[in-house]
Short mmCIF file of C-alpha atoms in Angstrom, two decimals:
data_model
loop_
_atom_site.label_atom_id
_atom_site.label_comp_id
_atom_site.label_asym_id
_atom_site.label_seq_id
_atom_site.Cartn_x
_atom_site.Cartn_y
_atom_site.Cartn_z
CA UNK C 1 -23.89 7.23 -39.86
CA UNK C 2 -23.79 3.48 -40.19
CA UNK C 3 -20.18 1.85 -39.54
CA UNK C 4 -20.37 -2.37 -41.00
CA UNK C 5 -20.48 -4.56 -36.98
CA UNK C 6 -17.51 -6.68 -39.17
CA UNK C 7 -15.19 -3.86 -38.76
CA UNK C 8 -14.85 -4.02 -34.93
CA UNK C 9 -17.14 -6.53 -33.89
CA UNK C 10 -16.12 -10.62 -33.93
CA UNK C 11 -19.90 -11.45 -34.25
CA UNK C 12 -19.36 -15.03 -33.44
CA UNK C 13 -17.37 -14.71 -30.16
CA UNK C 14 -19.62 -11.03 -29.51
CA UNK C 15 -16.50 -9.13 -28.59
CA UNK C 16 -14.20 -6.58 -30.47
CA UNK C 17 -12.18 -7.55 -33.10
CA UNK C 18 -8.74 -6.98 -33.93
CA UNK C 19 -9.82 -3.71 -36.14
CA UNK C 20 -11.87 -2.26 -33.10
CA UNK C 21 -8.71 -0.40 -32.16
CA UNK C 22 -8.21 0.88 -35.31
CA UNK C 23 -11.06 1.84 -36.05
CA UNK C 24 -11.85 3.64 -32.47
CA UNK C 25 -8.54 5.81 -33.02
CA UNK C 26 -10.12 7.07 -36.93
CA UNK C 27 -13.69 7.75 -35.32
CA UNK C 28 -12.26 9.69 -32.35
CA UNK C 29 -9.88 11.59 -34.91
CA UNK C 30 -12.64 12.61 -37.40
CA UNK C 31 -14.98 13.44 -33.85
CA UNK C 32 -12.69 15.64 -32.64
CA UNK C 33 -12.14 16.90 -36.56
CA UNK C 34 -16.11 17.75 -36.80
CA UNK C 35 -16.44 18.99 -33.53
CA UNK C 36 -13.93 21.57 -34.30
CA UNK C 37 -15.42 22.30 -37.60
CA UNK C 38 -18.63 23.03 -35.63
CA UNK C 39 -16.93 25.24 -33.07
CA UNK C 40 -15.44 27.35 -35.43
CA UNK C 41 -18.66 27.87 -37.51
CA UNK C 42 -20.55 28.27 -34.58
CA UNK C 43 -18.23 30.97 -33.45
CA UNK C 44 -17.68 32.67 -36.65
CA UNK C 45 -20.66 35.13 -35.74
CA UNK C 46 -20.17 35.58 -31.90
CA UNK C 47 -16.26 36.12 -31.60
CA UNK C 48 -16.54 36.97 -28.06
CA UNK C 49 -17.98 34.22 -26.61
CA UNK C 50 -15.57 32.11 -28.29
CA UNK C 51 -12.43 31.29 -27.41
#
C-alpha cells in the first residue's frame, strides 16, 4: 500500500502536517478493521483456539 507523503507529511518543513492526524485515526480504524477480518477467517476452521 502506498499512502501520497502530501497527505501527512509538510515536505518542506519535514514534519507532519495538519492531515497527519486525520489520516493516522482512518489507517488505525481500517488496521484494526483488517486485522479483525483476518482473525475471524483465520478462526473460521479452528473454533477452539479462537476466542
Amino acid at each position: 500500500m502506498e499512502i501520497a507523503r502530501g497527505l501527512y507529511l509538510d515536505e518542506l518543513a519535514v514534519e507532519p502536517s495538519t492531515g497527519f492526524a486525520e489520516l493516522k485515526a482512518k489507517l488505525d480504524a481500517f488496521l484494526l478493521q483488517v486485522s479483525a477480518l483476518a482473525n475471524a477467517f483465520s478462526c473460521a476452521d479452528k473454533a477452539s483456539a479462537c476466542a
